[in-house]
PDB file of C-alpha atoms and ligand atoms in Angstrom:
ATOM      1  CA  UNK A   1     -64.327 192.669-145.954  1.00 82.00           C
ATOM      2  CA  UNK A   2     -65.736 191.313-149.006  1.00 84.00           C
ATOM      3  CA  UNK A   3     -64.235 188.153-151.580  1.00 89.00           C
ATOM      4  CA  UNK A   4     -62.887 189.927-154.591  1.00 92.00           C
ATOM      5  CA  UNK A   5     -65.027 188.247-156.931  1.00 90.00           C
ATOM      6  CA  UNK A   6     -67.987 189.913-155.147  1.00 85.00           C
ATOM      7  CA  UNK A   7     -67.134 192.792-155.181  1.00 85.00           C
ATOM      8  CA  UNK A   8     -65.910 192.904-158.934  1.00 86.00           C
ATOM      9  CA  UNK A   9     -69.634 191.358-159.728  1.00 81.00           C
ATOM     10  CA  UNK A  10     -71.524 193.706-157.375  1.00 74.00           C
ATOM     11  CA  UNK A  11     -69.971 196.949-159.531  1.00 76.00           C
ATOM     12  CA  UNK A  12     -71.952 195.659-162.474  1.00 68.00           C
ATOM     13  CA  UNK A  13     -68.538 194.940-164.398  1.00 77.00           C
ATOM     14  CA  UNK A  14     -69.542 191.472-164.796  1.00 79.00           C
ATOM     15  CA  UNK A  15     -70.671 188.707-163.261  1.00 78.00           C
ATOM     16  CA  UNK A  16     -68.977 186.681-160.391  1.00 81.00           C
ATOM     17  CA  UNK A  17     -68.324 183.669-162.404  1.00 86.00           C
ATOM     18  CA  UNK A  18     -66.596 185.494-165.034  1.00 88.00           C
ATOM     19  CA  UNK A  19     -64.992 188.053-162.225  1.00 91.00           C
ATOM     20  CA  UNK A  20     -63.219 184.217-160.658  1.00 93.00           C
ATOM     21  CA  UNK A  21     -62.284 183.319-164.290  1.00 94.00           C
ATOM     22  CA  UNK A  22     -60.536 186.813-164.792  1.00 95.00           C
ATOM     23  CA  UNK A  23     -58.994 186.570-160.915  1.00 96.00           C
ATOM     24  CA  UNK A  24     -57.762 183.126-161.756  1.00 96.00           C
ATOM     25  CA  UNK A  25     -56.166 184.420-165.208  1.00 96.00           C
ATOM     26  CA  UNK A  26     -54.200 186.980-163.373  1.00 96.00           C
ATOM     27  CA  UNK A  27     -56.013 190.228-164.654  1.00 96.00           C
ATOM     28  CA  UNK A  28     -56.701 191.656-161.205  1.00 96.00           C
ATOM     29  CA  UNK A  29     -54.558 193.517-159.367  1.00 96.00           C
ATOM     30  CA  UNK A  30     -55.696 194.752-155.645  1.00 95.00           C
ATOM     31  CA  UNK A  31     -52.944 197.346-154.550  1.00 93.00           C
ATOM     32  CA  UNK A  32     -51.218 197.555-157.767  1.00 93.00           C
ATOM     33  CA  UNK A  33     -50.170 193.393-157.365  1.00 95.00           C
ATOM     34  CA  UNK A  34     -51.724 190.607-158.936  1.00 96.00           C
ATOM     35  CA  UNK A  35     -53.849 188.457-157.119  1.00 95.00           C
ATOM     36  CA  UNK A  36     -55.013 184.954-158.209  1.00 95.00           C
ATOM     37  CA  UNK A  37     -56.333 183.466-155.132  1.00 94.00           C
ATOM     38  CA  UNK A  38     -60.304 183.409-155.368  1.00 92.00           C
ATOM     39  CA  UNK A  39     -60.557 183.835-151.601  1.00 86.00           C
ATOM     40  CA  UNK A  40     -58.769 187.058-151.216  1.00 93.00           C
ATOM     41  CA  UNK A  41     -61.338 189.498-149.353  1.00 94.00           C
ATOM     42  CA  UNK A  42     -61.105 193.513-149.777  1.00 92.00           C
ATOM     43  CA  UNK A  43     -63.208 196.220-148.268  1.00 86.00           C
ATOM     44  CA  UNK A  44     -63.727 199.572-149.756  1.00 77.00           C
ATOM     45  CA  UNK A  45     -60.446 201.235-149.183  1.00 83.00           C
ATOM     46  CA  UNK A  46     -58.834 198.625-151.943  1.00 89.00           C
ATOM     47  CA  UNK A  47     -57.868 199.975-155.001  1.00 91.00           C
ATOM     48  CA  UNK A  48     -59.375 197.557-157.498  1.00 93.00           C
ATOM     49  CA  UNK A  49     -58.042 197.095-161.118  1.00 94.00           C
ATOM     50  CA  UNK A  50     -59.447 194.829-163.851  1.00 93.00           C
ATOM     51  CA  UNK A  51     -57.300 194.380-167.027  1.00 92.00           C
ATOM     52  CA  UNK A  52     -55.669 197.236-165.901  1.00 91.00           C
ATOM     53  CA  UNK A  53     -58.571 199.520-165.282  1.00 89.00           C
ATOM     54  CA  UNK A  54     -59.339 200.573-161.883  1.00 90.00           C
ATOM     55  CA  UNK A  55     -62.912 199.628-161.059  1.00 87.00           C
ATOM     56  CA  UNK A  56     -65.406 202.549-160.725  1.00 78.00           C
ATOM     57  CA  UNK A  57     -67.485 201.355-157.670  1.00 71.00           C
ATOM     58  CA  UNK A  58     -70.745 202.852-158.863  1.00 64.00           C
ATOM     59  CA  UNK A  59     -73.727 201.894-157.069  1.00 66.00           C
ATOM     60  CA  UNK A  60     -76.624 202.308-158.812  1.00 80.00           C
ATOM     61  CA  UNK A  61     -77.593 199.157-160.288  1.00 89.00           C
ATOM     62  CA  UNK A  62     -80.459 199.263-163.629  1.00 91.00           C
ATOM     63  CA  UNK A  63     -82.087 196.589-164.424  1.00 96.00           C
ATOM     64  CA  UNK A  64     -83.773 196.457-168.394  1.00 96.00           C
ATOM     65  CA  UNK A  65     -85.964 194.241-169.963  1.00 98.00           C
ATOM     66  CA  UNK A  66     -86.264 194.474-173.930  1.00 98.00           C
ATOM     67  CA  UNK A  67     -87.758 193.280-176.679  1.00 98.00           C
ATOM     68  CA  UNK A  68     -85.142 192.386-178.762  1.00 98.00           C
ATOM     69  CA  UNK A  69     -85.399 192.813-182.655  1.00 98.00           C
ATOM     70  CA  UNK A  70     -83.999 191.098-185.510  1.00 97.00           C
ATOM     71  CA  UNK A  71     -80.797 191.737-186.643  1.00 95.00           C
ATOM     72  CA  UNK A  72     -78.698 192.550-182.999  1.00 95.00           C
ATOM     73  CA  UNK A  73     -76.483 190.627-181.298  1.00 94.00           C
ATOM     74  CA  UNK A  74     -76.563 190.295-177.431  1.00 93.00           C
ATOM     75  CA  UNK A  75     -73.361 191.356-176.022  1.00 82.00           C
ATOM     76  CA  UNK A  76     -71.799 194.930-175.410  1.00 78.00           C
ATOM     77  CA  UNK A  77     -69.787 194.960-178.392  1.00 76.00           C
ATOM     78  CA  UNK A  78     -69.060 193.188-181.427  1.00 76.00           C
ATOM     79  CA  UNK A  79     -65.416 192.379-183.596  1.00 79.00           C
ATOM     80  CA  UNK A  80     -67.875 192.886-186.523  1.00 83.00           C
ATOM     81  CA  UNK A  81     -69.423 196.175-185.841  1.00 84.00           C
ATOM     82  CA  UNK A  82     -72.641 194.493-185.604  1.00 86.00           C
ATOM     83  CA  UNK A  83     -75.624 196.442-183.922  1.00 90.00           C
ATOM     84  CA  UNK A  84     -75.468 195.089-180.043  1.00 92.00           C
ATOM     85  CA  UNK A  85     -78.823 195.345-177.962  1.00 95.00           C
ATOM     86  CA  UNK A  86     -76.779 197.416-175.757  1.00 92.00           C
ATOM     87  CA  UNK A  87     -76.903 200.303-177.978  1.00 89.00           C
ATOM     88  CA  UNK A  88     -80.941 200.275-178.211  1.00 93.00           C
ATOM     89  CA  UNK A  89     -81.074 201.449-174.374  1.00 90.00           C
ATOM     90  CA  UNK A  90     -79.920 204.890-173.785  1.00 78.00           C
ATOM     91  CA  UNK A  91     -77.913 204.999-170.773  1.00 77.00           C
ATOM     92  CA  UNK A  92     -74.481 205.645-170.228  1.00 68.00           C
ATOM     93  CA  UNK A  93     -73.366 203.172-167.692  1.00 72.00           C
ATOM     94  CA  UNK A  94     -72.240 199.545-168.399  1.00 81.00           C
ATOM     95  CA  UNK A  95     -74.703 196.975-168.618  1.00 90.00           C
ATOM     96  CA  UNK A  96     -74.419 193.693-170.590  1.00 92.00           C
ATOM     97  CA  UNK A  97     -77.414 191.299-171.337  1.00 95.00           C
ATOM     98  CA  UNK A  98     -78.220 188.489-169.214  1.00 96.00           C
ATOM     99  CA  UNK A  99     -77.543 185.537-171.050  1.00 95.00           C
ATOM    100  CA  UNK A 100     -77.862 185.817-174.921  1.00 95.00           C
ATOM    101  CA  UNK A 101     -80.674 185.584-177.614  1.00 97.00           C
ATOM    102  CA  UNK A 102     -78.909 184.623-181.022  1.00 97.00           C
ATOM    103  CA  UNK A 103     -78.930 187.635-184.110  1.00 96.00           C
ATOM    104  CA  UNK A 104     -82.036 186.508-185.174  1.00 97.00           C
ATOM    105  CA  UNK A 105     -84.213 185.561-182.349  1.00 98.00           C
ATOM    106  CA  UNK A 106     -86.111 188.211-181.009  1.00 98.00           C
ATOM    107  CA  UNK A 107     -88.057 188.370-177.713  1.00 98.00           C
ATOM    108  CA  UNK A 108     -87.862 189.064-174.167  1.00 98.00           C
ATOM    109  CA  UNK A 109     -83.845 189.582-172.548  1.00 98.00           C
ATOM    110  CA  UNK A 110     -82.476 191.261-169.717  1.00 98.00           C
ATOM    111  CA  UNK A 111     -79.550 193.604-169.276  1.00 97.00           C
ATOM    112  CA  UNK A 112     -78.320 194.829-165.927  1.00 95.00           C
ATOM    113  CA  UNK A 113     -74.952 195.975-164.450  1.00 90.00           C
ATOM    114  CA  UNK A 114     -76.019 193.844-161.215  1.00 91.00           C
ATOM    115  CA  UNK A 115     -73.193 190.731-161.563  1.00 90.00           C
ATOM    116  CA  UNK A 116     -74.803 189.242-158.423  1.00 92.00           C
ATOM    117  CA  UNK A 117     -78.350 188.917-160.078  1.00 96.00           C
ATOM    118  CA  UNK A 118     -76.638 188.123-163.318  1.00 96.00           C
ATOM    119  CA  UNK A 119     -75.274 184.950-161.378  1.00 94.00           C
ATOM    120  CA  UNK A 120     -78.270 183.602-160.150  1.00 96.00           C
ATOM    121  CA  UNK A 121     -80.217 184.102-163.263  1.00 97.00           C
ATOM    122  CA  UNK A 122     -77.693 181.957-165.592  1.00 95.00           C
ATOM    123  CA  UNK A 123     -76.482 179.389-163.173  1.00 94.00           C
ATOM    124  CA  UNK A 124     -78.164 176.217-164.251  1.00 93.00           C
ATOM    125  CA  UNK A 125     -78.947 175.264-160.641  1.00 95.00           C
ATOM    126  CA  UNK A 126     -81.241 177.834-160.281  1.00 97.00           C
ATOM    127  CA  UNK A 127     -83.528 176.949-163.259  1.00 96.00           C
ATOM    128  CA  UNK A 128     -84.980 179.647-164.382  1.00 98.00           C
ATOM    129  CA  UNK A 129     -87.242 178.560-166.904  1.00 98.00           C
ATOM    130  CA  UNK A 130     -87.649 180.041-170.221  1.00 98.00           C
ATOM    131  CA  UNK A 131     -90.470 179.696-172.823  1.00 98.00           C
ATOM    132  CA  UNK A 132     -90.105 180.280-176.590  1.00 98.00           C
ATOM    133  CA  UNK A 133     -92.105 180.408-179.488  1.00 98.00           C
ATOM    134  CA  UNK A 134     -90.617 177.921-182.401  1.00 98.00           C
ATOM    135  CA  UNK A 135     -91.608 178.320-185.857  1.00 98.00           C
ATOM    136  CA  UNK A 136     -90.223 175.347-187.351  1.00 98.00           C
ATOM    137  CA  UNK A 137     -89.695 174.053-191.067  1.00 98.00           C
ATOM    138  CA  UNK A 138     -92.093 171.219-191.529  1.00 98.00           C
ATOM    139  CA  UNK A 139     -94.745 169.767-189.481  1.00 98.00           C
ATOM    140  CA  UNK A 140     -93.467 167.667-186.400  1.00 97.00           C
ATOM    141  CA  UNK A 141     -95.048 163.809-186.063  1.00 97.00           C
ATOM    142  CA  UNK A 142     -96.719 162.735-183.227  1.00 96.00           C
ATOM    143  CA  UNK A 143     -93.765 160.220-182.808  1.00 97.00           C
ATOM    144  CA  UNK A 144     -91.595 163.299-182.518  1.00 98.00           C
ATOM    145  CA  UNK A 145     -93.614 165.523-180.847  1.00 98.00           C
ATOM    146  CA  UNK A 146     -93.280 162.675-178.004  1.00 97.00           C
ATOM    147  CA  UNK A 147     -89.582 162.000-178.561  1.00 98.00           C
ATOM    148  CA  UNK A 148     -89.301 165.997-178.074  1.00 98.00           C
ATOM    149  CA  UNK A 149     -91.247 165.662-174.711  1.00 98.00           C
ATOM    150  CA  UNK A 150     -89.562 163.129-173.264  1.00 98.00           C
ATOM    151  CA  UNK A 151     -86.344 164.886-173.714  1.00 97.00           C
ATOM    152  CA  UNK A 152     -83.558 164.436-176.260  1.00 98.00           C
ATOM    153  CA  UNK A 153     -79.867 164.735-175.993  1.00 97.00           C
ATOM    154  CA  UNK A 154     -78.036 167.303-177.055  1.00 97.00           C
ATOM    155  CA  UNK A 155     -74.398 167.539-176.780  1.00 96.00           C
ATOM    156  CA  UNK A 156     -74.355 164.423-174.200  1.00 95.00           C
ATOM    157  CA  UNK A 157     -76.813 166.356-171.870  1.00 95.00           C
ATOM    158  CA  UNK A 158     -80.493 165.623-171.891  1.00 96.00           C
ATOM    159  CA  UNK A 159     -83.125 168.304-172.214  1.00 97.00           C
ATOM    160  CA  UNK A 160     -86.530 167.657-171.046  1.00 98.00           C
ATOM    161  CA  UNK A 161     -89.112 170.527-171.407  1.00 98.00           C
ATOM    162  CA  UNK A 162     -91.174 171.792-168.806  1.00 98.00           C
ATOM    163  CA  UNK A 163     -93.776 172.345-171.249  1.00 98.00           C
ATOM    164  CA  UNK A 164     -93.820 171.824-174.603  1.00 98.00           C
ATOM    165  CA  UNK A 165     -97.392 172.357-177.104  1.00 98.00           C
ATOM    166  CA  UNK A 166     -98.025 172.355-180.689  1.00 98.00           C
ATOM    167  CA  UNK A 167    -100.214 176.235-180.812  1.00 97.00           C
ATOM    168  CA  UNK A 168    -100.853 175.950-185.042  1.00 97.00           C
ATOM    169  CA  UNK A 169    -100.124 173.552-187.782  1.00 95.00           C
ATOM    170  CA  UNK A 170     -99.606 175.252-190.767  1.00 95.00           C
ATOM    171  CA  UNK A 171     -99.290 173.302-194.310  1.00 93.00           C
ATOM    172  CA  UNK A 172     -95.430 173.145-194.345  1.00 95.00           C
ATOM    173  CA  UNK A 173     -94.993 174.364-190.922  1.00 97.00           C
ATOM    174  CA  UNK A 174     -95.664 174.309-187.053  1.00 98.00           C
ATOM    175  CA  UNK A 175     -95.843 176.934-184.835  1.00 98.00           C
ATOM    176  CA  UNK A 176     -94.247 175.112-181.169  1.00 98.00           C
ATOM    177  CA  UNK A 177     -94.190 176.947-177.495  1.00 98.00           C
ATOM    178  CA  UNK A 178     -91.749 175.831-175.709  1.00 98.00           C
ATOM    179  CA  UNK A 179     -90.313 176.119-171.780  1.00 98.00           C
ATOM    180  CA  UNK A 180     -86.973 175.082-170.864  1.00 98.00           C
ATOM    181  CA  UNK A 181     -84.765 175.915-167.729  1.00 97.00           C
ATOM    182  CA  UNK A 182     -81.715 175.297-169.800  1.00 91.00           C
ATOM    183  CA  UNK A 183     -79.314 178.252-170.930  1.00 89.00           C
ATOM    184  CA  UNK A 184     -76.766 176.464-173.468  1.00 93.00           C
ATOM    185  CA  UNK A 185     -76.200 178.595-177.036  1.00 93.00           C
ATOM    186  CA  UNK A 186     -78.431 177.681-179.786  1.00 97.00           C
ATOM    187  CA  UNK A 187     -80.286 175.658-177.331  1.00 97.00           C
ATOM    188  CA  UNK A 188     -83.544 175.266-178.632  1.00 98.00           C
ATOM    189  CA  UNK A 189     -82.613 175.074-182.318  1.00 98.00           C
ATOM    190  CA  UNK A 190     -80.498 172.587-181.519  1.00 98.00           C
ATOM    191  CA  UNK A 191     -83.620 170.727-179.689  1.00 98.00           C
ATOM    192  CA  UNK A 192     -85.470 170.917-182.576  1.00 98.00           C
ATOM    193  CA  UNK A 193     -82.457 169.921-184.781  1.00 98.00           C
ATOM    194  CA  UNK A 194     -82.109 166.676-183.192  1.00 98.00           C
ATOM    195  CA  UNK A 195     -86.030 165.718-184.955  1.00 98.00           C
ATOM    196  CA  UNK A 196     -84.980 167.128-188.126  1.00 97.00           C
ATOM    197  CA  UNK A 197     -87.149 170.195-188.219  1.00 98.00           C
ATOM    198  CA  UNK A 198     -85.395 173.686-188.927  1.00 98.00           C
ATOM    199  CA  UNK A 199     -86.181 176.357-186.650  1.00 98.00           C
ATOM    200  CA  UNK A 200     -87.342 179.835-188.888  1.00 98.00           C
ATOM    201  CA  UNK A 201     -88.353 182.265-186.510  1.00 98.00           C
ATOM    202  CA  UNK A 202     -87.751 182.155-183.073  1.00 98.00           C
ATOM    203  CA  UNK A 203     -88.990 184.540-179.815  1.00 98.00           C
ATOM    204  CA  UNK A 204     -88.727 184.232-175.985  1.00 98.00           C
ATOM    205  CA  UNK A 205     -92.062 185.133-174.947  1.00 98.00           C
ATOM    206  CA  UNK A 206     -91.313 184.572-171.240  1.00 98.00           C
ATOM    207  CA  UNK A 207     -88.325 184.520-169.279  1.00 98.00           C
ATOM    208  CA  UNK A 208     -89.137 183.148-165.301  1.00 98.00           C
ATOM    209  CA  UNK A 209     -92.310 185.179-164.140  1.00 98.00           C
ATOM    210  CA  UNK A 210     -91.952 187.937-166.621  1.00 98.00           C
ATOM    211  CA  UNK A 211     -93.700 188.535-170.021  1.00 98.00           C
ATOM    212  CA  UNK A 212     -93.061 191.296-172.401  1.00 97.00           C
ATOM    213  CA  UNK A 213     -96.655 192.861-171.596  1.00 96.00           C
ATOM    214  CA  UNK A 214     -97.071 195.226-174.234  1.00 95.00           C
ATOM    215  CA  UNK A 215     -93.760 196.184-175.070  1.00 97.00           C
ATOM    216  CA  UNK A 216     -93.264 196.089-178.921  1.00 97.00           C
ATOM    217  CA  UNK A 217     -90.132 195.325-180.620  1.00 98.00           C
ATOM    218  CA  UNK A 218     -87.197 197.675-180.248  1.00 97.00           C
ATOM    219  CA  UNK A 219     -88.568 198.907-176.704  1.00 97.00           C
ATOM    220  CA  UNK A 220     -87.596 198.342-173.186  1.00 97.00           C
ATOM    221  CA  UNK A 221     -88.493 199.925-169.445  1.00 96.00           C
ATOM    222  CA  UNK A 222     -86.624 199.117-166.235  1.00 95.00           C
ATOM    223  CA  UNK A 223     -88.087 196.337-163.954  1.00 95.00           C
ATOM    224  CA  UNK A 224     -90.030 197.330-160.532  1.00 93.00           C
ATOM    225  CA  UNK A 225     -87.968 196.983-157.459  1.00 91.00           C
ATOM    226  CA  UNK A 226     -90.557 194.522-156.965  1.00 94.00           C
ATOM    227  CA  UNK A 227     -89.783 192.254-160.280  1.00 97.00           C
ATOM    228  CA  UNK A 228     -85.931 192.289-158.812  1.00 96.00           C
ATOM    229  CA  UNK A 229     -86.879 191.152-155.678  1.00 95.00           C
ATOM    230  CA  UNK A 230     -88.564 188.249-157.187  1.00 98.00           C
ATOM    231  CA  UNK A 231     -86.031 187.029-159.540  1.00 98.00           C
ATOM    232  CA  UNK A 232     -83.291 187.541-156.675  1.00 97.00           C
ATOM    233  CA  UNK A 233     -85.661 184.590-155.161  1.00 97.00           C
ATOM    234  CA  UNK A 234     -84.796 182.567-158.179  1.00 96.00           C
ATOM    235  CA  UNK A 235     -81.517 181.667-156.109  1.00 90.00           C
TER     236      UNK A 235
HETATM  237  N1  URA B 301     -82.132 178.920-178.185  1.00 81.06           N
HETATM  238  C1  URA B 301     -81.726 179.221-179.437  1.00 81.06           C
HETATM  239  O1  URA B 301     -81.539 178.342-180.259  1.00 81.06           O
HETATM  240  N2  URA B 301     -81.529 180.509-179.742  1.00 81.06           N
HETATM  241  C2  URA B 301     -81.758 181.533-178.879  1.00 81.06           C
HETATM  242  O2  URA B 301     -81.572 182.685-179.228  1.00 81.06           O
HETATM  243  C3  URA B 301     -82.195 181.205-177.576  1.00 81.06           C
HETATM  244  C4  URA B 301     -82.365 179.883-177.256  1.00 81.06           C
END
C-alpha cells in the first residue's frame, strides 16, 4: 500500500506536491468516490482517477535535458497557443518541465514524467543550485556588485548567491554568471532589478552537476541512469 499522492506523482502525471493540492481540492476519486484525506494509501488494484481521468500507471519514466530556445514557454500547454518546450521532444508520453525558464530565457531545463524526482529537484530544501548567465543593461558598480553578493531581498525573502562574477564589461553592458539555489519565477531578473540594471538576455548554463555539453539550441538527449541517480541524491 502506497499514499495516494505517491502514487499519482510516481505515474509521471505530476508531481507529489501538486498531486496533495489536487487530493485536497477534491479531484481524485479512488473507487469511483472522492477522497480528500492526504493519507489515504492504495495499492495497485485501485482504480485511480484524476479530474476524472483514470490514471494510466505507465512505468517507464524519461528523463530530458534541453536546450531551450527563444521564443517557448515551459509548460505542456499554453491558453495562447504559444510554442511549449514540450513539443520540441518527440515522444508521445506526458512529460512536463521541471521547474520553468521564462519565454525568453534560453538554456539548460529538464522534463521528465518522474513526479518523485520532480519533487526533490524544486523543493527549496533541497537546494539545487542553478547558475545563469546575465546580460544586463548597464554596467553594475562595485557598490552593487557587493550589495548583489551579499544578498538582496526580493519579495521579503533574501537571496544570497552562491557565486556570483562579473565574466565581461562591455561599454553599456555587463555580462554576470550567476548561481543560485533559489527557484521563485523571474527570479534572477528580479535580483538584478532590485540594483536597477535590466536583464537582456538570459541562459542557465548549469543546473546542479549538469551542463549542456555540446548540445546546441533546440536539442535535447535523455540523461544516463547514472545522471538520475545523482540528482535523486539531491534529496
Ligand atoms: N530567473 C529568471 O528571471 N528567469 C528565468 O527564466 C529563470 C530564472
Amino acid at each position: 500500500m502506497e499514499r495516494l499522492q505517491k502514487v499519482i506523482a510516481n505515474t509521471g502525471f505530476t508531481s507529489r506536491r501538486k498531486a496533495e493540492e489536487l487530493i485536497k481540492n477534491g479531484k481524485v476519486k479512488v473507487n469511483g468516490k472522492i477522497v480528500t484525506e492526504l493519507g489515504t494509501k492504495v495499492d495497485a488494484s485501485d482504480l485511480i482517477e484524476v479530474e476524472n481521468k483514470v490514471l494510466e500507471k505507465t512505468d517507464r519514466k524519461y528523463y530530458f535535458m534541453l536546450n531551450k530556445p527563444r521564443g517557448y514557454i515551459s509548460s505542456c500547454e499554453d491558453e495562447k497557443n504559444r510554442k511549449t518546450i514540450v513539443d520540441l521532444i518527440g515522444i508521445e508520453a506526458r512529460i512536463y518541465p521541471v521547474g520553468r525558464l521564462d519565454y525568453d530565457t534560453t538554456g539548460l531545463i529538464l522534463l521528465t514524467n518522474d513526479g518523485e524526482l520532480t519533487n526533490i529537484l524544486t523543493h527549496p530544501k533541497n537546494e539545487v543550485p542553478k547558475t545563469y548567465i546575465a546580460k544586463i543593461e548597464g554596467n553594475l558598480t562595485l557598490e552593487e556588485f557587493y550589495r548583489l553578493k551579499k544578498g538582496v531581498v526580493i519579495e521579503n525573502r533574501k537571496v544570497t548567491p552562491e557565486f556570483i562574477k562579473i565574466r565581461k564589461k562591455s561599454e553599456n553592458s555587463d555580462i554576470v554568471e550567476i548561481t543560485i539555489v533559489e527557484g521563485r519565477n523571474h527570479i534572477v531578473k528580479k535580483i538584478f532589478e532590485s540594483v536597477n540594471h535590466a536583464v537582456i538576455k538570459l541562459k542557465r548554463e548549469k543546473y546542479g552537476f549538469l551542463t549542456l555539453g555540446n548540445l546546441e539550441s533546440g536539442e535535447y538527449r535523455e540523461l544516463s541512469i547514472k545522471e538520475v541517480k545523482k540528482l535523486y541524491n539531491y534529496k
